[in-house]
């Protein structure tokens, strides 16, 4: 008797179809080998919310009885493999209905695997991934986060490649043949996708992570109140008024200590203070009151509160003043304005660096121009993708190619 | 607002109790005037509409200064008073039958928000058919939602209970909505002599509504009813349950104080006992059904039959220990429901099921018989009473409960 549990940590809306397909693929592949499985989402994690971290799970067991022991739960206590399909989540997640920060490897069993899609090196990723008290493996599929719009599913083979990689990580549960059979027969009807799975199987790189490695920060946590500690009448007090800074010339608002925070963030604003025209629009429009008013009348986005929605970039009227940059380009939540005030030339260099990293990987929430999809597929060929020769294989592609 | 002291309007200057010939609904309106109501909403449905009319008249006559808001339906009606209550207004609302059901969403969200809304349900059969007669199923639908729930049976009790309702619901330990059930027609539409107390006495008994830290006010900025995730729900329910448990004490305190202030009112708030001391058979029924039963009991007592009546007033919270104790002497219990619960254990009414549940752990469990009677406002006859009693005496003799529920007065 044995069972295998796997989680897929993903970004709500943009990756919900991807995560669901991966979990379906796991169960269907295991079924090819005579096993039983279930795929489900973390109920309450809201895949309807723009970019909020969410989780899907797949559990596979040798028998139906054993599977039952693992069913009817919101979230397994531990998983053999954690799959993370967006490397900005490697900093830890604060999924919907969860208070505090969960390190990405929190549920991974000792000697289990964290499987990520990323273009970063393991060393870079381990700057973000929290330390764990047990060794585990970090396996990488070289790819950027597979984002798509609300209605479109991006057929970039990410799900097939994850399944191929899993066959290598857990050969006892998912043989490569079973995975390919599931991809071809049961789900997507595409030989091309099966080829992608095989390639991922061959190329997967994995390295052990020691307990001394990783981000040493203590994840912030939040103790939920007992029933008798809670305010009655489903009511919560307002947050207090903020405080002036530097002799009343600046102003820092108070912020709800329990509100969803930076761990839901994909991107963050980088501000060129020299270009700011002090119009206050960012301060006014930020849905999370992130901006501190500085004594020199500028606006400094507080990175403990920013959820990375990008509204400030959208409303800022000054050209190239606010630029959203992918979250994993940053090591800490330090104040940009303080950095800028301390040493302006150094700040300009730092900022130029960060903005350049934006070009490195475009995080597109949907397609911005016609042909973008094919362009992206070509780009990812170098990183292990498969050439598309017969159009874009979609759902039951064989059937459609009449 | 209830906090201010107003100059008494003409007609409210009386220094002592007055006697008035008024209907149950009018008695309710008298109590609302004395309680210095702030906001009332209205949407007509029989038999409840008689209350709105009585309040409208009070306001028009200058006897009551309150916001009278005509809503476009019951759903809005209850939402309006719910919100008014969160800012500190003393509110009143109500409905009947399917009107009450139409407001169900609002009725559901009121207890967790701890809104001490006082409502009257003019009990009415649930459509279809669109009959106006009394059945208790409308009010009973809030049984499991965290509402305080009480049945009254005279116009005097209607007036007194309305005053008590504000005192209990607005107690900071409770802060739960309360539904006062009044039988359509028999109570809402018949006029009886009622003692109406002075405003001074009521002021002594009923303190102003003070929502304290839960009041929505610019000086007390709070968010009420934010979205809560599933991992907060059980704590919110647990809190509600605590408020319901605290209501036991608050209810007993309020009745004791009521007797002290007004010189009337029952010793036992929970239920009325009629000729039960030596009773071998105890009949039970809520609301005005007690009247034909009292008459029947008097006739049967004259023939030497040891029969008595318990008329439950409070249904939520349910007085489990007291009720069980009161039933320990009986050799058989007959519960007469003016409601039904299709497909329930033994096809019984709601009250019968509740009494059975309460008795399960009792030392003595006399046979319990369940009767359905008087649905849709059908008159309960003395024949019905005698039939029920005879069956109870049979059960007392055999010591066995016939499990089948009896429908009394149905055409067969
Ligand atoms: S991205 Fe900008 S607008 Fe959005 S939360 Fe952060 S600072 Fe505020
Ligand atoms: S919106 Fe842009 S220009 Fe305006 S205050 Fe903010 S950063 Fe400065």
mmCIF file of C-alpha atoms in Angstrom, chain A residues 36-263:
data_model
loop_
_atom_site.group_PDB
_atom_site.id
_atom_site.type_symbol
_atom_site.label_atom_id
_atom_site.label_comp_id
_atom_site.label_asym_id
_atom_site.label_seq_id
_atom_site.Cartn_x
_atom_site.Cartn_y
_atom_site.Cartn_z
ATOM 1 C CA UNK A 36 -6.841 5.456 -7.997
ATOM 2 C CA UNK A 37 -6.661 9.164 -7.585
ATOM 3 C CA UNK A 38 -8.434 12.406 -6.850
ATOM 4 C CA UNK A 39 -7.710 15.953 -7.984
ATOM 5 C CA UNK A 40 -9.085 18.942 -6.091
ATOM 6 C CA UNK A 41 -8.518 22.622 -5.425
ATOM 7 C CA UNK A 42 -7.888 24.263 -2.062
ATOM 8 C CA UNK A 43 -11.458 25.321 -1.502
ATOM 9 C CA UNK A 44 -11.409 28.942 -0.440
ATOM 10 C CA UNK A 45 -8.275 29.717 -2.392
ATOM 11 C CA UNK A 46 -9.816 31.932 -4.918
ATOM 12 C CA UNK A 47 -8.729 31.215 -8.459
ATOM 13 C CA UNK A 48 -11.132 33.968 -9.440
ATOM 14 C CA UNK A 49 -8.864 36.567 -7.881
ATOM 15 C CA UNK A 50 -6.347 38.239 -10.030
ATOM 16 C CA UNK A 51 -2.969 36.682 -9.287
ATOM 17 C CA UNK A 52 -3.679 35.596 -5.697
ATOM 18 C CA UNK A 53 -1.740 32.421 -4.836
ATOM 19 C CA UNK A 54 -3.894 29.314 -4.889
ATOM 20 C CA UNK A 55 -3.397 25.560 -4.684
ATOM 21 C CA UNK A 56 -4.560 22.427 -6.447
ATOM 22 C CA UNK A 57 -3.817 18.911 -5.248
ATOM 23 C CA UNK A 58 -3.588 15.430 -6.681
ATOM 24 C CA UNK A 59 -3.553 12.305 -4.544
ATOM 25 C CA UNK A 60 -2.883 8.882 -5.999
ATOM 26 C CA UNK A 61 -3.160 5.636 -4.050
ATOM 27 C CA UNK A 62 -2.789 1.941 -4.738
ATOM 28 C CA UNK A 63 -6.311 1.172 -3.586
ATOM 29 C CA UNK A 64 -9.597 3.000 -3.272
ATOM 30 C CA UNK A 65 -9.593 2.385 0.476
ATOM 31 C CA UNK A 66 -6.255 4.053 0.863
ATOM 32 C CA UNK A 67 -7.385 6.953 -1.267
ATOM 33 C CA UNK A 68 -10.416 7.466 0.986
ATOM 34 C CA UNK A 69 -8.136 8.044 3.941
ATOM 35 C CA UNK A 70 -6.779 11.056 2.107
ATOM 36 C CA UNK A 71 -9.999 12.520 0.854
ATOM 37 C CA UNK A 72 -12.459 15.082 2.235
ATOM 38 C CA UNK A 73 -9.879 17.605 3.277
ATOM 39 C CA UNK A 74 -9.081 21.149 2.312
ATOM 40 C CA UNK A 75 -5.358 20.711 2.229
ATOM 41 C CA UNK A 76 -3.092 17.695 2.824
ATOM 42 C CA UNK A 77 -0.718 18.052 5.767
ATOM 43 C CA UNK A 78 2.277 17.030 3.680
ATOM 44 C CA UNK A 79 3.028 16.391 0.045
ATOM 45 C CA UNK A 80 5.651 14.355 -1.771
ATOM 46 C CA UNK A 81 6.052 16.929 -4.489
ATOM 47 C CA UNK A 82 5.369 20.642 -4.452
ATOM 48 C CA UNK A 83 4.937 22.000 -7.949
ATOM 49 C CA UNK A 84 5.324 25.737 -8.323
ATOM 50 C CA UNK A 85 4.459 27.168 -11.712
ATOM 51 C CA UNK A 86 5.443 30.770 -11.009
ATOM 52 C CA UNK A 87 8.811 31.432 -9.436
ATOM 53 C CA UNK A 88 7.701 34.697 -7.820
ATOM 54 C CA UNK A 89 5.860 32.354 -5.460
ATOM 55 C CA UNK A 90 9.181 30.968 -4.237
ATOM 56 C CA UNK A 91 9.225 33.780 -1.663
ATOM 57 C CA UNK A 92 6.340 32.076 0.085
ATOM 58 C CA UNK A 93 2.636 32.335 -0.395
ATOM 59 C CA UNK A 94 -0.283 33.827 1.422
ATOM 60 C CA UNK A 95 -3.121 32.098 -0.260
ATOM 61 C CA UNK A 96 -6.713 33.072 0.144
ATOM 62 C CA UNK A 97 -8.110 31.987 3.529
ATOM 63 C CA UNK A 98 -4.629 31.708 4.914
ATOM 64 C CA UNK A 99 -3.196 34.232 7.304
ATOM 65 C CA UNK A 100 0.549 34.657 7.453
ATOM 66 C CA UNK A 101 3.158 33.365 5.086
ATOM 67 C CA UNK A 102 3.613 29.787 3.973
ATOM 68 C CA UNK A 103 7.100 28.978 2.741
ATOM 69 C CA UNK A 104 6.770 27.328 -0.646
ATOM 70 C CA UNK A 105 8.323 24.114 0.715
ATOM 71 C CA UNK A 106 6.167 24.056 3.850
ATOM 72 C CA UNK A 107 4.216 20.924 2.954
ATOM 73 C CA UNK A 108 7.073 19.151 1.168
ATOM 74 C CA UNK A 109 8.028 15.936 3.012
ATOM 75 C CA UNK A 110 11.660 15.378 4.056
ATOM 76 C CA UNK A 111 13.521 14.264 0.941
ATOM 77 C CA UNK A 112 10.531 15.254 -1.155
ATOM 78 C CA UNK A 113 10.801 17.543 -4.157
ATOM 79 C CA UNK A 114 10.006 21.124 -5.004
ATOM 80 C CA UNK A 115 9.533 21.218 -8.766
ATOM 81 C CA UNK A 116 9.555 24.694 -10.284
ATOM 82 C CA UNK A 117 9.327 26.302 -13.655
ATOM 83 C CA UNK A 118 11.927 29.064 -13.665
ATOM 84 C CA UNK A 119 14.691 30.617 -15.665
ATOM 85 C CA UNK A 120 16.653 31.371 -12.526
ATOM 86 C CA UNK A 121 19.520 29.302 -11.153
ATOM 87 C CA UNK A 122 18.964 27.176 -8.046
ATOM 88 C CA UNK A 123 21.288 29.524 -6.139
ATOM 89 C CA UNK A 124 19.136 32.523 -7.057
ATOM 90 C CA UNK A 125 15.936 30.742 -6.153
ATOM 91 C CA UNK A 126 17.323 29.631 -2.803
ATOM 92 C CA UNK A 127 17.759 33.268 -1.859
ATOM 93 C CA UNK A 128 13.962 33.375 -1.781
ATOM 94 C CA UNK A 129 12.927 29.861 -0.775
ATOM 95 C CA UNK A 130 12.846 29.584 3.008
ATOM 96 C CA UNK A 131 15.118 27.216 4.867
ATOM 97 C CA UNK A 132 13.618 23.891 5.815
ATOM 98 C CA UNK A 133 14.495 21.681 8.746
ATOM 99 C CA UNK A 134 14.848 18.661 6.508
ATOM 100 C CA UNK A 135 16.667 18.148 3.244
ATOM 101 C CA UNK A 136 14.690 18.081 0.015
ATOM 102 C CA UNK A 137 15.325 18.281 -3.712
ATOM 103 C CA UNK A 138 14.911 21.240 -5.979
ATOM 104 C CA UNK A 139 14.042 20.263 -9.529
ATOM 105 C CA UNK A 140 13.853 22.840 -12.284
ATOM 106 C CA UNK A 141 12.081 22.983 -15.588
ATOM 107 C CA UNK A 142 13.601 25.899 -17.465
ATOM 108 C CA UNK A 143 10.661 28.055 -18.434
ATOM 109 C CA UNK A 144 9.008 31.298 -17.587
ATOM 110 C CA UNK A 145 5.743 31.405 -15.754
ATOM 111 C CA UNK A 146 3.012 30.205 -18.071
ATOM 112 C CA UNK A 147 0.503 33.024 -17.848
ATOM 113 C CA UNK A 148 -2.615 33.389 -19.781
ATOM 114 C CA UNK A 149 -5.698 35.522 -19.785
ATOM 115 C CA UNK A 150 -8.964 34.757 -18.110
ATOM 116 C CA UNK A 151 -10.577 32.944 -21.010
ATOM 117 C CA UNK A 152 -7.652 31.593 -23.000
ATOM 118 C CA UNK A 153 -5.661 28.515 -22.148
ATOM 119 C CA UNK A 154 -2.101 28.793 -23.312
ATOM 120 C CA UNK A 155 -1.038 25.594 -25.036
ATOM 121 C CA UNK A 156 2.647 26.045 -24.303
ATOM 122 C CA UNK A 157 3.099 22.447 -23.103
ATOM 123 C CA UNK A 158 3.851 23.436 -19.531
ATOM 124 C CA UNK A 159 1.440 20.813 -18.189
ATOM 125 C CA UNK A 160 2.967 18.086 -20.371
ATOM 126 C CA UNK A 161 6.467 19.027 -19.283
ATOM 127 C CA UNK A 162 5.508 18.993 -15.609
ATOM 128 C CA UNK A 163 3.985 15.537 -16.027
ATOM 129 C CA UNK A 164 7.123 14.272 -17.794
ATOM 130 C CA UNK A 165 9.261 15.683 -15.000
ATOM 131 C CA UNK A 166 7.046 14.060 -12.362
ATOM 132 C CA UNK A 167 7.532 10.685 -14.041
ATOM 133 C CA UNK A 168 11.218 11.107 -13.395
ATOM 134 C CA UNK A 169 10.765 12.273 -9.800
ATOM 135 C CA UNK A 170 8.210 9.595 -8.836
ATOM 136 C CA UNK A 171 8.803 6.688 -11.221
ATOM 137 C CA UNK A 172 7.045 4.336 -8.843
ATOM 138 C CA UNK A 173 3.768 6.165 -9.378
ATOM 139 C CA UNK A 174 3.942 7.743 -12.789
ATOM 140 C CA UNK A 175 5.899 5.920 -15.453
ATOM 141 C CA UNK A 176 6.785 7.983 -18.495
ATOM 142 C CA UNK A 177 4.769 5.592 -20.641
ATOM 143 C CA UNK A 178 1.694 6.050 -18.465
ATOM 144 C CA UNK A 179 2.086 9.833 -18.623
ATOM 145 C CA UNK A 180 2.417 9.793 -22.399
ATOM 146 C CA UNK A 181 -0.521 7.430 -22.730
ATOM 147 C CA UNK A 182 -2.640 9.716 -20.566
ATOM 148 C CA UNK A 183 -1.636 12.769 -22.542
ATOM 149 C CA UNK A 184 -2.400 11.099 -25.844
ATOM 150 C CA UNK A 185 -5.424 8.996 -25.108
ATOM 151 C CA UNK A 186 -7.172 10.433 -22.192
ATOM 152 C CA UNK A 187 -6.726 14.159 -22.307
ATOM 153 C CA UNK A 188 -5.191 16.142 -25.067
ATOM 154 C CA UNK A 189 -4.881 13.748 -27.983
ATOM 155 C CA UNK A 190 -1.536 15.120 -29.018
ATOM 156 C CA UNK A 191 1.654 13.280 -29.918
ATOM 157 C CA UNK A 192 3.444 16.613 -29.813
ATOM 158 C CA UNK A 193 2.589 17.076 -26.163
ATOM 159 C CA UNK A 194 3.736 13.571 -25.347
ATOM 160 C CA UNK A 195 7.036 14.466 -27.019
ATOM 161 C CA UNK A 196 7.321 17.492 -24.747
ATOM 162 C CA UNK A 197 6.753 15.271 -21.733
ATOM 163 C CA UNK A 198 9.538 12.917 -22.880
ATOM 164 C CA UNK A 199 11.925 15.802 -23.405
ATOM 165 C CA UNK A 200 11.223 17.182 -19.943
ATOM 166 C CA UNK A 201 11.819 13.707 -18.519
ATOM 167 C CA UNK A 202 15.246 13.542 -20.167
ATOM 168 C CA UNK A 203 16.327 17.059 -19.376
ATOM 169 C CA UNK A 204 15.054 17.486 -15.832
ATOM 170 C CA UNK A 205 17.736 18.725 -13.495
ATOM 171 C CA UNK A 206 17.469 18.199 -9.805
ATOM 172 C CA UNK A 207 19.757 18.998 -6.923
ATOM 173 C CA UNK A 208 19.576 18.245 -3.211
ATOM 174 C CA UNK A 209 19.040 21.168 -0.844
ATOM 175 C CA UNK A 210 20.722 21.003 2.555
ATOM 176 C CA UNK A 211 19.102 22.287 5.730
ATOM 177 C CA UNK A 212 21.661 25.085 5.843
ATOM 178 C CA UNK A 213 20.538 26.454 2.482
ATOM 179 C CA UNK A 214 17.785 28.935 1.822
ATOM 180 C CA UNK A 215 16.286 32.225 2.960
ATOM 181 C CA UNK A 216 16.879 32.517 6.716
ATOM 182 C CA UNK A 217 14.015 34.957 7.375
ATOM 183 C CA UNK A 218 11.299 33.864 9.785
ATOM 184 C CA UNK A 219 8.042 33.873 7.847
ATOM 185 C CA UNK A 220 5.541 36.289 9.361
ATOM 186 C CA UNK A 221 2.731 34.502 11.073
ATOM 187 C CA UNK A 222 -0.669 35.404 12.417
ATOM 188 C CA UNK A 223 -2.477 33.709 15.274
ATOM 189 C CA UNK A 224 -6.196 33.540 14.612
ATOM 190 C CA UNK A 225 -8.301 34.621 17.605
ATOM 191 C CA UNK A 226 -10.406 32.268 19.730
ATOM 192 C CA UNK A 227 -14.147 32.675 19.601
ATOM 193 C CA UNK A 228 -14.240 34.596 22.870
ATOM 194 C CA UNK A 229 -11.472 36.929 21.770
ATOM 195 C CA UNK A 230 -13.301 37.992 18.631
ATOM 196 C CA UNK A 231 -15.324 41.163 18.530
ATOM 197 C CA UNK A 232 -19.005 40.331 18.464
ATOM 198 C CA UNK A 233 -21.460 41.087 15.703
ATOM 199 C CA UNK A 234 -19.084 40.208 12.864
ATOM 200 C CA UNK A 235 -17.546 43.633 13.259
ATOM 201 C CA UNK A 236 -13.989 44.858 13.078
ATOM 202 C CA UNK A 237 -12.626 48.171 14.311
ATOM 203 C CA UNK A 238 -11.194 50.661 11.842
ATOM 204 C CA UNK A 239 -7.428 50.881 11.527
ATOM 205 C CA UNK A 240 -6.071 53.839 13.474
ATOM 206 C CA UNK A 241 -5.044 57.074 11.795
ATOM 207 C CA UNK A 242 -1.418 57.153 10.685
ATOM 208 C CA UNK A 243 1.471 59.229 11.957
ATOM 209 C CA UNK A 244 3.496 62.172 10.665
ATOM 210 C CA UNK A 245 7.159 61.643 9.862
ATOM 211 C CA UNK A 246 10.169 63.945 9.973
ATOM 212 C CA UNK A 247 8.643 66.772 11.945
ATOM 213 C CA UNK A 248 5.276 66.623 10.248
ATOM 214 C CA UNK A 249 6.619 67.125 6.739
ATOM 215 C CA UNK A 250 5.724 63.599 5.678
ATOM 216 C CA UNK A 251 3.023 61.115 6.544
ATOM 217 C CA UNK A 252 2.793 57.356 7.055
ATOM 218 C CA UNK A 253 -0.712 55.869 7.166
ATOM 219 C CA UNK A 254 -1.525 52.954 9.477
ATOM 220 C CA UNK A 255 -2.210 49.709 7.702
ATOM 221 C CA UNK A 256 -4.313 46.693 8.582
ATOM 222 C CA UNK A 257 -1.793 44.257 10.041
ATOM 223 C CA UNK A 258 -3.866 41.268 8.920
ATOM 224 C CA UNK A 259 -4.616 42.252 5.376
ATOM 225 C CA UNK A 260 -3.139 40.247 2.498
ATOM 226 C CA UNK A 261 0.300 41.534 1.845
ATOM 227 C CA UNK A 262 3.412 41.357 -0.231
ATOM 228 C CA UNK A 263 3.416 37.584 -0.490
#
